[in-house]
Coordinates of C-alpha atoms and ligand atoms in Angstrom, one line a residue:
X199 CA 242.3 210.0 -80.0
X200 CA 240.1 212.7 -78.4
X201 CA 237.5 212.2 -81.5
X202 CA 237.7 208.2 -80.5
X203 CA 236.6 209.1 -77.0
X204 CA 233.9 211.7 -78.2
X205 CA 232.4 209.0 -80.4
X206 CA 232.5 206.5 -77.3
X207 CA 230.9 208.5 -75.2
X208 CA 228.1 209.6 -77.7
X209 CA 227.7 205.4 -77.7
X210 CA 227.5 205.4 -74.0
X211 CA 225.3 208.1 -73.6
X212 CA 223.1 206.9 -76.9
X213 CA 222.5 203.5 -74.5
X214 CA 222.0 205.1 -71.3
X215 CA 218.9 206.7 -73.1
X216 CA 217.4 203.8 -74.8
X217 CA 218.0 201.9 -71.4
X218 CA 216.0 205.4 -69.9
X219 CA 213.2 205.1 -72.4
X220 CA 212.8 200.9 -71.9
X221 CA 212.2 201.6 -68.4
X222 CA 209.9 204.8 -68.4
X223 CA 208.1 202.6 -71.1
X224 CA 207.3 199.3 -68.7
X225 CA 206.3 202.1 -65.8
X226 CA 204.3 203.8 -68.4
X227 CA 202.7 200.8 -69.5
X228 CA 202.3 199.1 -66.1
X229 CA 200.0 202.6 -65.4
X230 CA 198.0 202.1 -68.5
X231 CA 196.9 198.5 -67.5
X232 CA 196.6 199.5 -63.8
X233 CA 193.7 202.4 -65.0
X234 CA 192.8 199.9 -67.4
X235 CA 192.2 196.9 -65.3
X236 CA 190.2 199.2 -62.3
X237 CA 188.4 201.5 -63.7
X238 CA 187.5 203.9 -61.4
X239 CA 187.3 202.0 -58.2
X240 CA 185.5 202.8 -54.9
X241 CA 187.8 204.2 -52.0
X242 CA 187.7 204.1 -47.8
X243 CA 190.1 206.6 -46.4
X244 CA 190.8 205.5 -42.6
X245 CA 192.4 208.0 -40.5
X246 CA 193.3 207.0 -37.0
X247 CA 193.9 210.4 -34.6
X248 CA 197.2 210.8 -33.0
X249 CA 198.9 207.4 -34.1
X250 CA 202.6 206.9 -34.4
X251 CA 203.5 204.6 -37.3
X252 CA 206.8 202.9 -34.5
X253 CA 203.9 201.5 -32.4
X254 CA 202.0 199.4 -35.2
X255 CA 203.8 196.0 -35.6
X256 CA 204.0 196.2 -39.5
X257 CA 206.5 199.4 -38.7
X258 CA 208.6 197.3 -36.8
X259 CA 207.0 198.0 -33.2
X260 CA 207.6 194.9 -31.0
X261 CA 204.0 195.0 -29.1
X262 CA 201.0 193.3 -31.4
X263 CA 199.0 196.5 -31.3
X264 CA 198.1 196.2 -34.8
X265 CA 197.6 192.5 -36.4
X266 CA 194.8 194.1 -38.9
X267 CA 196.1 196.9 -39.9
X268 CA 199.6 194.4 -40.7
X269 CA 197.2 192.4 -42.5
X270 CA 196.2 195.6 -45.1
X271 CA 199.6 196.1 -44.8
X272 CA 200.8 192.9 -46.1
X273 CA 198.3 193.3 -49.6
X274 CA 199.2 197.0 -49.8
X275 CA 202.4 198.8 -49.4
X276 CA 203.9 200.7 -46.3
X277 CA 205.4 204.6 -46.7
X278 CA 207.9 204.2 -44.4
X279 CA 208.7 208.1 -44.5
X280 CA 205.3 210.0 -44.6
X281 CA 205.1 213.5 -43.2
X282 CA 202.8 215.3 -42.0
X283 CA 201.8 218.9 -42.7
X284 CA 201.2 220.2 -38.9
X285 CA 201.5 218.3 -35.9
X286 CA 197.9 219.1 -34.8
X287 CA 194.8 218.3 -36.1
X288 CA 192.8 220.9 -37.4
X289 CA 195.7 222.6 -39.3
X290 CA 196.9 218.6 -40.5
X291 CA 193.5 217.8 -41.6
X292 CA 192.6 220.8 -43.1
X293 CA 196.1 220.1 -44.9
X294 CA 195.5 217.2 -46.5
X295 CA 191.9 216.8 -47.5
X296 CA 192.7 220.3 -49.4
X297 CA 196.4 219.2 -50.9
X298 CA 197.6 222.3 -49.2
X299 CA 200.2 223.7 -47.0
X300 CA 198.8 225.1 -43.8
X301 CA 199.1 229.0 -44.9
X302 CA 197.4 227.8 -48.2
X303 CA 194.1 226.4 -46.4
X304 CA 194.4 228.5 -43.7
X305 CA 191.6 227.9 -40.6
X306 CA 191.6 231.1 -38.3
X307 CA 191.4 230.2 -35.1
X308 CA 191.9 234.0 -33.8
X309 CA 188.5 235.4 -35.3
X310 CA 185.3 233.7 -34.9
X311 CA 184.8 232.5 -38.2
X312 CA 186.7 229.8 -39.2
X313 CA 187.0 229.2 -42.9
X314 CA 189.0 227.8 -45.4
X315 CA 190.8 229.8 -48.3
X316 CA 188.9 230.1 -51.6
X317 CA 191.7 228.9 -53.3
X318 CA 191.0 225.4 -52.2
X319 CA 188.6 222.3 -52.3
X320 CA 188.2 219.4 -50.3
X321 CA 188.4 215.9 -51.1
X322 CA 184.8 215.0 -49.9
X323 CA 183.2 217.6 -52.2
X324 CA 185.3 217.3 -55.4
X325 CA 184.6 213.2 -54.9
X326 CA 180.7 214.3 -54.6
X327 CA 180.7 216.5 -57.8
X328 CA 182.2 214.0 -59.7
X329 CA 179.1 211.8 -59.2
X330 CA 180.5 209.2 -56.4
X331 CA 178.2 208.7 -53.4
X332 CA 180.4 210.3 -50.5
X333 CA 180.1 209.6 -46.8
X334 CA 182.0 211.2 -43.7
X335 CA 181.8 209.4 -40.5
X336 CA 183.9 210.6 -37.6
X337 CA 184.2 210.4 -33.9
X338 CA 186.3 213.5 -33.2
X339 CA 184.6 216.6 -32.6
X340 CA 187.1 218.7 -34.5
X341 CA 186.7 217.5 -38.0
X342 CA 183.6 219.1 -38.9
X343 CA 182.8 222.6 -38.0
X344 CA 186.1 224.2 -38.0
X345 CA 187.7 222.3 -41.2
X346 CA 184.0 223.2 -43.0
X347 CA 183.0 219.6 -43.9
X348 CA 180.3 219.5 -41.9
X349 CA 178.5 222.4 -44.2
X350 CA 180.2 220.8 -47.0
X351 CA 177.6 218.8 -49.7
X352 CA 179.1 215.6 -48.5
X353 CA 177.2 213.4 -46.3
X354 CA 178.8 214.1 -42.8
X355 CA 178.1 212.2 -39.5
X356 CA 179.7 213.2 -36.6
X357 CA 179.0 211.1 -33.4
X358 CA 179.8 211.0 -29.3
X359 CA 183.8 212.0 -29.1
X360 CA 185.9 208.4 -28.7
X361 CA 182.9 206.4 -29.8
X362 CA 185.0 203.7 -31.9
X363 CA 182.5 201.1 -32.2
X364 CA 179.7 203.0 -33.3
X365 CA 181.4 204.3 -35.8
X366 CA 182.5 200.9 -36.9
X367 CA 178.9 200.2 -37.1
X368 CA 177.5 203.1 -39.2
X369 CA 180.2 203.3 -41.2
X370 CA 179.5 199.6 -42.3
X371 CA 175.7 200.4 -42.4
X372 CA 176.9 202.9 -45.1
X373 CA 178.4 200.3 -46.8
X374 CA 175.7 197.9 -47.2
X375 CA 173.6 200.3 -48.5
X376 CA 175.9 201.7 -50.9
X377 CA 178.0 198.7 -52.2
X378 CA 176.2 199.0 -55.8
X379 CA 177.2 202.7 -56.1
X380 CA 180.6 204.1 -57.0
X381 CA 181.3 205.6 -53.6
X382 CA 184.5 207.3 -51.5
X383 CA 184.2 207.0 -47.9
X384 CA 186.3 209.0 -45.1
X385 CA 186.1 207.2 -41.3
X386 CA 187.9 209.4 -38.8
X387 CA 188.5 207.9 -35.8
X388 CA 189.5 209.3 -32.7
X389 CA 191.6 207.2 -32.2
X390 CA 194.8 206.9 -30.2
X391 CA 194.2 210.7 -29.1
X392 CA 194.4 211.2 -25.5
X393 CA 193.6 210.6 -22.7
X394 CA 194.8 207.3 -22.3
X395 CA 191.8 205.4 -20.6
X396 CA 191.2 202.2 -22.9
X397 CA 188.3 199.9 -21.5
X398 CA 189.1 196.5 -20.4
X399 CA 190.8 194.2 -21.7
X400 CA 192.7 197.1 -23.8
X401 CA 193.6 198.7 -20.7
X402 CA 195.9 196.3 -19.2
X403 CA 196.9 194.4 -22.3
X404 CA 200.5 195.6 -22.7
X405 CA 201.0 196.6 -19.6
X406 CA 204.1 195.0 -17.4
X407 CA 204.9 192.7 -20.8
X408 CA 208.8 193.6 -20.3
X409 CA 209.0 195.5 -22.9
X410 CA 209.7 198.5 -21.6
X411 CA 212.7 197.6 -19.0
X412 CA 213.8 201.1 -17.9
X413 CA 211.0 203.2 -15.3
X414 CA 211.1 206.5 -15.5
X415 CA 208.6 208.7 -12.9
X416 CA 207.6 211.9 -14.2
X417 CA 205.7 214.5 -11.9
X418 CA 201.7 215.2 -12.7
X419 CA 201.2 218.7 -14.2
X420 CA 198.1 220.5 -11.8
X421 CA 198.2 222.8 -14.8
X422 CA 199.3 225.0 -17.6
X423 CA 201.2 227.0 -15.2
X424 CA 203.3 224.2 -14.3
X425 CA 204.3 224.6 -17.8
X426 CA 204.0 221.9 -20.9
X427 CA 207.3 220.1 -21.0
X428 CA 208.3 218.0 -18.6
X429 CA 205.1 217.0 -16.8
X430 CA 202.1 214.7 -17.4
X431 CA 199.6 216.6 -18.5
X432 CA 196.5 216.6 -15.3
X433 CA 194.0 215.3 -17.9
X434 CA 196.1 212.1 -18.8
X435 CA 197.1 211.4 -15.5
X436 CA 195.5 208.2 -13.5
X437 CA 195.5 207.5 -9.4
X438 CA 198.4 209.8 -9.5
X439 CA 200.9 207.2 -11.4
X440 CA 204.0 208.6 -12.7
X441 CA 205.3 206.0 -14.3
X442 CA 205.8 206.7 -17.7
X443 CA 206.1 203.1 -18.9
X444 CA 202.0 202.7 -18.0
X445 CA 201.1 205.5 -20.0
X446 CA 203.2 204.2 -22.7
X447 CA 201.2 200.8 -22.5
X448 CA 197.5 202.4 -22.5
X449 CA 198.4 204.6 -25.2
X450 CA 199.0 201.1 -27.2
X451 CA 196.3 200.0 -26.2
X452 CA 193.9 202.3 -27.5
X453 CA 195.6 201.5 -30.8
X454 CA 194.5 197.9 -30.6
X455 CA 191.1 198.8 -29.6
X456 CA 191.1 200.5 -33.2
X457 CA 193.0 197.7 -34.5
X458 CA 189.6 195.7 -33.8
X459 CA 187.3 198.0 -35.4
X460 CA 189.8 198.3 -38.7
X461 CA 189.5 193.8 -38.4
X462 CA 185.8 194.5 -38.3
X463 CA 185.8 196.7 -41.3
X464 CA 188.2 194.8 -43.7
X465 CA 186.1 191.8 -43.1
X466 CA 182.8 193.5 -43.5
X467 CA 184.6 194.8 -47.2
X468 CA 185.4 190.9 -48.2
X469 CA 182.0 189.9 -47.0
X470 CA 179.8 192.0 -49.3
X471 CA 182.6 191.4 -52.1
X472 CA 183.6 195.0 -52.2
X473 CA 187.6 194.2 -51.8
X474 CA 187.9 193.5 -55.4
X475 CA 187.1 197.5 -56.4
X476 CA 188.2 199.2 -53.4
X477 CA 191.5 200.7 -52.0
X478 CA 191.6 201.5 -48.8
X479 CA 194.2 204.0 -47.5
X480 CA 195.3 204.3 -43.6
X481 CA 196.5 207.4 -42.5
X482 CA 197.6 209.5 -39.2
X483 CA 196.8 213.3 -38.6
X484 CA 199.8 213.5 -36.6
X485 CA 202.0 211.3 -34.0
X486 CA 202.0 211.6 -30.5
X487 CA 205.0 212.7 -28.5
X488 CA 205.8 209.4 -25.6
X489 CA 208.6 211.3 -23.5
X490 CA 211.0 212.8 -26.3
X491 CA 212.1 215.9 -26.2
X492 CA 210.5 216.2 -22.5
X493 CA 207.0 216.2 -24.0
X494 CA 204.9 214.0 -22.7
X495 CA 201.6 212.4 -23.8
X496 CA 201.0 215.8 -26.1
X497 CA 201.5 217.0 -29.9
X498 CA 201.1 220.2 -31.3
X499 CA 204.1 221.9 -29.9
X500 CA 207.0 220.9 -31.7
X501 CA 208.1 219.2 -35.6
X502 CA 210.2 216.4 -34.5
X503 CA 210.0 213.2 -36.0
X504 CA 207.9 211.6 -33.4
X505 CA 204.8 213.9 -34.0
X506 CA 205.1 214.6 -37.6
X507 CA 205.8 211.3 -39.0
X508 CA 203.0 208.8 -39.6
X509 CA 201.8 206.2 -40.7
X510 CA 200.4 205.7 -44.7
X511 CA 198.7 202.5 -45.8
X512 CA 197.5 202.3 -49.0
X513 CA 196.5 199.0 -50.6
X514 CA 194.5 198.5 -53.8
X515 CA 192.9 195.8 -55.8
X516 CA 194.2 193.8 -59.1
X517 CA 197.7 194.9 -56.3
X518 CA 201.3 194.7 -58.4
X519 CA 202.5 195.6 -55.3
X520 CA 202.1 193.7 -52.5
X521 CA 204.0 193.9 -49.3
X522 CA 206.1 196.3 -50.5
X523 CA 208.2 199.3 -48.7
X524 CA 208.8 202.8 -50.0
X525 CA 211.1 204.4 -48.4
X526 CA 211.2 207.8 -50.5
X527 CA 209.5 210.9 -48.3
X528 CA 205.9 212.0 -49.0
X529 CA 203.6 214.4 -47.6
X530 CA 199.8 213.9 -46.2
X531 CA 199.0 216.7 -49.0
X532 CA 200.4 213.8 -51.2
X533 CA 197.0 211.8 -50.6
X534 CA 194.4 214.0 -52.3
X535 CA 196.0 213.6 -55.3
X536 CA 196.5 209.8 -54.8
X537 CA 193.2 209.2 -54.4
X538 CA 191.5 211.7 -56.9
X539 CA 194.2 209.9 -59.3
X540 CA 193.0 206.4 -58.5
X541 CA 189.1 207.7 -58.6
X542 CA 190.0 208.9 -62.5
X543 CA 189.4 212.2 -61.2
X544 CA 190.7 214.8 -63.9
X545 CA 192.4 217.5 -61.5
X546 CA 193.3 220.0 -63.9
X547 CA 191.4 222.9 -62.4
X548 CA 191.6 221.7 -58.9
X549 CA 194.5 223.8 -56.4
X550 CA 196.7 221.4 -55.2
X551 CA 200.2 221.4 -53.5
X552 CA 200.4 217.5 -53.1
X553 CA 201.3 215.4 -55.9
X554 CA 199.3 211.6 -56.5
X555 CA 202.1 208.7 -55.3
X556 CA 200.7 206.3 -57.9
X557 CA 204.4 206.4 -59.6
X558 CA 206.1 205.0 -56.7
X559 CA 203.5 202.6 -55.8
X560 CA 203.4 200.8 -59.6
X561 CA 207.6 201.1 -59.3
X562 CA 209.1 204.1 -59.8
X563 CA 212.2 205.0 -57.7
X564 CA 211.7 208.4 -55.5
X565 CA 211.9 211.4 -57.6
X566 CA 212.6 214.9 -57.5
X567 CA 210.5 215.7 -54.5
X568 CA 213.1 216.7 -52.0
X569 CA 211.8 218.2 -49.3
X570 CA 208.4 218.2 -47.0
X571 CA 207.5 220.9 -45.1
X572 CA 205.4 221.4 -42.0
X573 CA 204.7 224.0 -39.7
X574 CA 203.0 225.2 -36.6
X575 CA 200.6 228.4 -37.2
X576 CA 202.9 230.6 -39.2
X577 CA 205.0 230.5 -36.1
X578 CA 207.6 227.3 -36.1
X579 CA 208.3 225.5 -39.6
X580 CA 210.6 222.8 -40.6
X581 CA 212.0 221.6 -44.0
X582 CA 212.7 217.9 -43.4
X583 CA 214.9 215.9 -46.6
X584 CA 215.5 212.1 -46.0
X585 CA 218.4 212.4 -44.6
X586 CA 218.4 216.5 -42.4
X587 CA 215.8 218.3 -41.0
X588 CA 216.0 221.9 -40.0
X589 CA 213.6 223.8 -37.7
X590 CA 212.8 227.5 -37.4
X591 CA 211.2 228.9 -34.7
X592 CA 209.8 232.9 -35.6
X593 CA 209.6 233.9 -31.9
X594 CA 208.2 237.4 -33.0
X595 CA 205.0 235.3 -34.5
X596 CA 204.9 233.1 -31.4
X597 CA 204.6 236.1 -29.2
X598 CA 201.6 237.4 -30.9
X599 CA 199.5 233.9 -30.7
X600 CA 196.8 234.5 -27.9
X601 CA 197.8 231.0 -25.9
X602 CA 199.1 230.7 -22.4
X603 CA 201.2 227.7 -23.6
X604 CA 203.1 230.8 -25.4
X605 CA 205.4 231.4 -22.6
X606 CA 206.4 227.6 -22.3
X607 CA 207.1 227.1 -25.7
X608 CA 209.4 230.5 -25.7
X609 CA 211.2 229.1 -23.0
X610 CA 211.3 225.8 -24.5
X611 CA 213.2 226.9 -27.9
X612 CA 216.0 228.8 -26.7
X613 CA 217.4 228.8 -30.3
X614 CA 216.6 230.3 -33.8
X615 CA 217.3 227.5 -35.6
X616 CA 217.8 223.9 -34.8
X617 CA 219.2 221.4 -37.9
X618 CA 219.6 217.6 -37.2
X619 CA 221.4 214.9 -38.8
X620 CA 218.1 212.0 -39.5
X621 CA 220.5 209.1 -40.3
X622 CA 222.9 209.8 -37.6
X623 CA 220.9 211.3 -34.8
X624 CA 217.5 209.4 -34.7
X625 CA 216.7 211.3 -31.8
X626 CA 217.2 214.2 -33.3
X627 CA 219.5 215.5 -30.0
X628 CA 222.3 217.7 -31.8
X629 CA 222.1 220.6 -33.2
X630 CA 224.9 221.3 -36.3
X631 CA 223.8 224.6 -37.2
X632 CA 227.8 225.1 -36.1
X633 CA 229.0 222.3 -37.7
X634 CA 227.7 222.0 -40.9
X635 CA 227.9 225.4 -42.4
X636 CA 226.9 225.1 -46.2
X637 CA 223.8 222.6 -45.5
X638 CA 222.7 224.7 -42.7
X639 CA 222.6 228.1 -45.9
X640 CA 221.4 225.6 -48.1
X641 CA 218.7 224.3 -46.3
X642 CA 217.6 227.7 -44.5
X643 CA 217.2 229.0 -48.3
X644 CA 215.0 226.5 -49.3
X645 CA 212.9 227.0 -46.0
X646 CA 212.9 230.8 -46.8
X647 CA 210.8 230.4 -49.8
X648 CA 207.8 229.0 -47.9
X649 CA 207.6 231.1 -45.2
X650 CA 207.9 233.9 -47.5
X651 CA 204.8 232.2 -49.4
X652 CA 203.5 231.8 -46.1
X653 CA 203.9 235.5 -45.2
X654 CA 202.7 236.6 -48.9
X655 CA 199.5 234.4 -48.3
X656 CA 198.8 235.3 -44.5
X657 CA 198.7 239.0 -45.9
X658 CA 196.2 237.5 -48.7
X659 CA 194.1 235.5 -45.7
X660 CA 193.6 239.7 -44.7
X661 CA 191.0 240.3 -47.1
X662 CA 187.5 239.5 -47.3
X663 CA 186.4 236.2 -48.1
X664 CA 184.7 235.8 -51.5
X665 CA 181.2 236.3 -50.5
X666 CA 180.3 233.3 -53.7
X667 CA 182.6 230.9 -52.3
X668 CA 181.0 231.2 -48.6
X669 CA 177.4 229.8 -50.2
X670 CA 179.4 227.1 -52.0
X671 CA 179.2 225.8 -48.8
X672 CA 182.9 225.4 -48.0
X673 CA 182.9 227.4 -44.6
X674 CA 182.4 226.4 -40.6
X675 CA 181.1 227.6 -37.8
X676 CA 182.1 226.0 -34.7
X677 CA 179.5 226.0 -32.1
X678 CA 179.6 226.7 -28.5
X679 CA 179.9 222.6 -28.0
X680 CA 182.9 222.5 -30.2
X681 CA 184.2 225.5 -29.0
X682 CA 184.2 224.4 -25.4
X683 CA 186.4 221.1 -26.5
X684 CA 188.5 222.8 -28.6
X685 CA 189.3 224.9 -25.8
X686 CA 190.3 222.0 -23.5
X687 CA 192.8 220.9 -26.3
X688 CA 194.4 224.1 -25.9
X689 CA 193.4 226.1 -29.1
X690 CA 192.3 229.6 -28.8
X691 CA 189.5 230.8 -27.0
Ligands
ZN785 ZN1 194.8 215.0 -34.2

């Protein structure tokens, strides 16, 4: 009897494999005539400052703040869960156009130099040395200097802060000239990025549309000693309106002014025949936070969902996969090695943390990647699965940073450790570090092994910086300029 069972089971398991290999076999294969069919195809990487993925329409968002992007969206596919590394932008960008955490890449804002860690590459400079024509156009003051691109070998153009539609306009120059050439090109916009002062008709677009039924009248901060939670920050607020609601409605409209430029560019791409060999990829640096969690019109000062989930775009020509929704979690760090995957990019000797999302995009179910992290300078850090997140806030570290936000943010985080349910509590409201015991160990272990990389590497960051590495071009200087705006975004002086 027990032998009949044993043989049974050897039968079962015998066609669980073949039925294993059939299907690794047509992902496998679909690959190969993917690489095949575009041989090493041109890329635009659009990244939109400060965007939430719940206010573009093709997320589900009931305003029409994004009918262009829906319409990439609709010959691509939508990441429905992608994370972000840190929820403010140098430490996200420096994140993901490395394929490192933020202690990996590390920019110093406490010392004058601001550099990034030998260990790692950006994506502008590995596309240039592996012969494509590489362009980096950007509105936001903060992507050059102190990321390093702007010493990088990569042609980088950095223009007037919140200039959307000149950008549009060189960055389409660009492309003219250089449709014959293999080429990757990065536009940054600034985006949704406060303040909130849309021209006409963006400014009053959405406003009083209904959408929004409940008011809600939050006081005007006259400062950062009014504190950071719980106010509208000075520099956001208009005629001294409190009503959250309006804010809410010129903060979508900004997103349709870039809605407009991203129209302009996607037609521009058809145009000059270029959509046939190019994937474009739409990202976020971080969210923004609209009222949750008390913080208002602001990022950077805590992980929850609204500020470290965004939005990720990618859609390719020769497509298998149109219209189509993943739901497994990815990280930004994941988009490096997308790209340099889809470029034909060998990435052997490159340091990465990221992994390319080519699998899931030609039909492979979510793997093993479990967990994303992010963090706020070595000081708050989250481990987020798809269905719990936990936070951890180091209130030593915090103390040390040099900020007068510090205080606020001390204040703020009353707790050591904050873990929410995702699927149950969207709002992320409860904390169950009492409740649920065994995930709360399991989950705190996991998050203990990065911030004890984190701790191993910030001990690393101490010594000098290869002197070899520094005339390979790969370090930043902020000037005073940048310094001065950098400063009114509250980084430190
Ligand atoms: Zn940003």
């Amino acid at each position: 009897m027990k032998r009949r069972m044993f043989i049974k089971n050897q039968i079962i398991v015998k066609i669980i494999l073949i039925i294993s290999l059939f299907f690794s076999t047509v992902i496998v294969g679909h690959y190969l005539i993917y690489l095949k069919k575009s041989k090493q195809p041109n890329v635009i990487l659009i990244t939109i400052d400060s965007l939430r993925p719940d206010h573009l329409s093709c997320y589900g968002y009931k305003r029409n703040t994004s009918p262009n992007i829906d319409s990439l969206a609709k010959e691509g596919v939508i990441f429905t869960h992608a994370i972000t590394q840190a929820p403010f932008t140098v430490s996200s960008v420096s994140s993901f156009i490395t394929s490192s955490y933020p202690y990996m890449n590390l920019v110093n804002l406490e010392q004058k130099e601001v550099y990034l860690n030998t260990k790692v590459s950006t994506l502008p400079f590995i596309s240039e040395r592996n012969g494509y024509k590489t362009a980096v156009f950007t509105d936001h003051f903060i992507i050059g200097q102190p990321v390093g691109l702007n010493t990088d070998s990569a042609n980088f153009t950095q223009i007037k802060k919140n200039s959307p539609d000149r950008l549009t306009q060189l960055s389409l120059k660009w492309l003219r000239e250089n449709k014959n050439r293999k080429f990757f090109l990065w536009i940054y916009y600034y985006g949704a990025h406060y303040d909130y002062k849309p021209s006409l008709p963006y400014s009053d677009i959405f406003f009083n549309d209904g959408l929004f039924k409940i008011h809600k009248n939050i006081p005007i901060s006259t400062g950062i000693a009014d504190g950071i939670f719980g106010v509208i920050p000075k520099n956001i607020a208009e005629n001294n309106i409190t009503d959250v609601n309006y804010y809410i409605a010129r903060y979508d409209g900004k997103i349709r002014i870039i809605d407009d430029q991203i129209g302009l560019l996607l037609q521009e791409v058809k145009k000059i025949d270029l959509d046939k060999n190019t994937v474009i990829i739409l990202i976020a640096d971080h969210g923004e936070s609209l009222g949750e969690h008390n913080l208002y019109f602001n990022h950077g000062y805590d992980l929850y969902d609204e500020l470290i989930k965004v939005p990720l775009i990618i859609r390719y020509p020769n497509s298998m996969s149109k219209n189509k929704i993943i739901d497994c979690q990815v990280q930004l760090i994941d988009v490096m090695p997308t790209i340099l995957d889809i470029l034909n990019i060998k990435t052997k000797n490159i340091y990465m943390q990221g992994r390319s999302l080519m699998p899931y995009i030609l039909g492979e179910k979510c793997y093993t990647q479990k967990y994303a992290f992010s963090e706020i300078a070595g000081s708050i850090f989250c481990i987020r699965s798809e269905n719990y997140k936990l936070i951890y806030v180091d209130r030593e570290s915090l103390t040390k940073i040099p900020l007068p936000q510090i205080p606020h943010l001390l204040n703020y985080y009353s707790d050591e450790y904050y873990l929410y349910d995702l699927k149950n509590d969207h709002f992320e409201t409860h904390n169950l570090i009492y409740n649920e015991n065994i995930l709360f160990e399991n989950l705190k272990q996991e998050l203990n092994k990065y911030i004890n990389k984190a701790k191993y590497q910030a001990l690393e960051n101490k010594k000098p910086v290869q002197k070899h590495y520094i005339k390979d071009k790969t370090i930043g200087y902020p000037n005073e300029e940048t310094k001065e705006e950098m400063k009114s975004l509250g980084y430190a002086q």
